[in-house]
Short mmCIF file of C-alpha atoms in Angstrom, two decimals:
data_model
loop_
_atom_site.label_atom_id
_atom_site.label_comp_id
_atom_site.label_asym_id
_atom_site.label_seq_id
_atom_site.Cartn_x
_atom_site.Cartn_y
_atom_site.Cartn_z
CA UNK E 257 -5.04 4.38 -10.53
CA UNK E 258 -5.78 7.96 -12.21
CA UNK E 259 -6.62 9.35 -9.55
CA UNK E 260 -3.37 8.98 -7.38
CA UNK E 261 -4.21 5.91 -5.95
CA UNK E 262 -3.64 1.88 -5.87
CA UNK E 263 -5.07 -0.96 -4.05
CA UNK E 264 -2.63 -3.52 -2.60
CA UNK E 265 -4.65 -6.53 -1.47
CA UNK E 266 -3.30 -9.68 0.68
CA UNK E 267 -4.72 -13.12 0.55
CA UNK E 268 -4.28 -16.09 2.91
CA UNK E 269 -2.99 -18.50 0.77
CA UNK E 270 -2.32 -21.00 3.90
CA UNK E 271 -4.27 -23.85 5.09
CA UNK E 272 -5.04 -21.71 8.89
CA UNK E 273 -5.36 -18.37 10.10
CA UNK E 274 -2.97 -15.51 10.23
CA UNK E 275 -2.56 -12.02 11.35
CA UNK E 276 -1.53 -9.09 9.19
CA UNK E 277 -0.22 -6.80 11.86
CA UNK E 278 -0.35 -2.60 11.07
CA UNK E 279 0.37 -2.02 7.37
CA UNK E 280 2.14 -2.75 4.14
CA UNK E 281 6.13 -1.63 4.18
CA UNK E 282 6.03 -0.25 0.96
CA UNK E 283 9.17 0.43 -1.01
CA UNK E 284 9.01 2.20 -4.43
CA UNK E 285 12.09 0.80 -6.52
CA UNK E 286 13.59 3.10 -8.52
CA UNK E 287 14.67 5.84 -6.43
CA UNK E 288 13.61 5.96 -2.62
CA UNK E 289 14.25 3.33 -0.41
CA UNK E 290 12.22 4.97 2.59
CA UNK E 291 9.35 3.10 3.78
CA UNK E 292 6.28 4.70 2.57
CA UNK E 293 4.69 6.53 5.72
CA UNK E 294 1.40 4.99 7.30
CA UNK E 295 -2.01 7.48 7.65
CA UNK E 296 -2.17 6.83 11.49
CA UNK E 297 -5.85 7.67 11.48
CA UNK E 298 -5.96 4.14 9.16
CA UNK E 299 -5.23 2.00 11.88
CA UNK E 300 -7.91 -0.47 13.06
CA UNK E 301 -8.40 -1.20 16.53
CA UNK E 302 -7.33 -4.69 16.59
CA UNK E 303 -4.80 -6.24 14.21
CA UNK E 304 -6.64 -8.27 11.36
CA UNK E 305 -6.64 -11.93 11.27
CA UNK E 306 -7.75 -13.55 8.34
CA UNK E 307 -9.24 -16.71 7.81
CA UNK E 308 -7.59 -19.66 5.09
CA UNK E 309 -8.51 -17.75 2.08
CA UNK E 310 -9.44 -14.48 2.95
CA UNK E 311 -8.18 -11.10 1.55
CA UNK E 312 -7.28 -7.66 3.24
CA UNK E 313 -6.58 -4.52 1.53
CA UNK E 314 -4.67 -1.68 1.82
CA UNK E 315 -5.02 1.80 -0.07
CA UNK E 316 -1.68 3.37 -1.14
CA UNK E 317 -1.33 6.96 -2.37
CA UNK E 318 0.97 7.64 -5.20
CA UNK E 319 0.92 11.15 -6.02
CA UNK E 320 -2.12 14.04 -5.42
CA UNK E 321 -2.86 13.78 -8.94
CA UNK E 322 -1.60 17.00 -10.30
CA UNK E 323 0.19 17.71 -13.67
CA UNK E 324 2.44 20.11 -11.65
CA UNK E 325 4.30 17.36 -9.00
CA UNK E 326 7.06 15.74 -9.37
CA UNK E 327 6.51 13.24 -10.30
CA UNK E 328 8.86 9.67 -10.82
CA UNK E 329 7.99 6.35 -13.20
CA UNK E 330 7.92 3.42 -10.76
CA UNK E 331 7.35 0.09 -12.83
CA UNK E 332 8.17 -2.17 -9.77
CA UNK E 333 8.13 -1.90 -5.96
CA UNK E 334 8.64 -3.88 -2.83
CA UNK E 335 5.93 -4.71 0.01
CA UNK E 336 6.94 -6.56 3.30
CA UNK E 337 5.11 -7.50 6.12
CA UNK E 338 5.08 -5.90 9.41
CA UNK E 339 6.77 -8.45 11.51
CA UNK E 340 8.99 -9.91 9.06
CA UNK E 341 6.13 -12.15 7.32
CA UNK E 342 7.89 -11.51 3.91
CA UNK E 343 8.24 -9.63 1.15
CA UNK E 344 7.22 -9.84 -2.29
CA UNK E 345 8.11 -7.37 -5.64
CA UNK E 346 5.18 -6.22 -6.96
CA UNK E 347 5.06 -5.10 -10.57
CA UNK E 348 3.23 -1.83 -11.02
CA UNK E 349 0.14 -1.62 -13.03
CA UNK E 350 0.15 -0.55 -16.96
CA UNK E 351 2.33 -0.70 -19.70
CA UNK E 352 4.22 2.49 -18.04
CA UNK E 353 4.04 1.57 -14.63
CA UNK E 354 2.87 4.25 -11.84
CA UNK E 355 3.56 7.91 -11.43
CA UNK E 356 5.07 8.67 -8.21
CA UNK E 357 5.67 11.53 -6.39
CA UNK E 358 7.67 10.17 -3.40
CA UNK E 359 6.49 13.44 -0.85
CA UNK E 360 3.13 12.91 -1.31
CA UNK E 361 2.92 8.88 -1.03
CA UNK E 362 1.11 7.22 1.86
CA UNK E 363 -0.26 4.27 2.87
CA UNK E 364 -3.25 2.84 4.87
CA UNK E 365 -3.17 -0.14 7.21
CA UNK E 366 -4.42 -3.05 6.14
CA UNK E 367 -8.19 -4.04 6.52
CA UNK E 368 -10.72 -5.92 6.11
CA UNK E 369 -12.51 -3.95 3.31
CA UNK E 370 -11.31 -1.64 0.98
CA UNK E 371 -12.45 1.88 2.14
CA UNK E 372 -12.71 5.30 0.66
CA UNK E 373 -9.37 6.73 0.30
CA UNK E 374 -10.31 10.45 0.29
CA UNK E 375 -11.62 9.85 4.17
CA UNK E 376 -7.98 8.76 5.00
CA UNK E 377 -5.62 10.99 2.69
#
């Protein structure tokens, strides 16, 4: 998280297989109700289907880190699936929640494994 970054990670909670088409609509709380963009160089070449009990992940960019951005407290924010397959309020991580600087936030698609974020951002 200190370096600008979070990890949102899915799980197949159901009893069968589903699909987690593109990525995570991301929606930070307190002040911007813009989707956060996708990083269209993310974006896998198939859509990923998990199995019953199988987790994807999704890297989200919160800020580039520096003391001189501006910066916004987020304690809470929304994520919905691509295709209307719900959407959950996530709380933010640590006592303070996240810093945010809503022009610099980004998201990947969702995949299978968790991949280096400085390749995508």
């Amino acid at each position: 998280m200190e370096d600008g970054h979070i990890v949102l990670t899915a799980k197949n909670t159901s009893g069968h297989s589903c699909r987690l088409n593109g990525f995570p609509e991301i929606q930070f709380l307190e002040s911007h109700k813009e989707n956060v963009p996708a990083v269209a160089k993310s974006k896998p070449a198939a859509p990923v289907v998990l199995t019953s009990g199988a987790p994807a992940y999704a890297l989200v960019k919160l800020s580039d880190g520096g003391v001189d951005e501006d910066n916004e407290p987020v304690t809470a924010f929304s994520v919905t699936l691509t295709g209307g397959g719900g959407m959950a309020t996530v709380k933010a991580p640590g006592s303070e929640g996240i810093a945010v600087d809503p022009a610099k936030s980004a998201t990947d698609y969702w995949t299978y494994e968790l991949r280096n974020g400085a390749d995508d951002f």
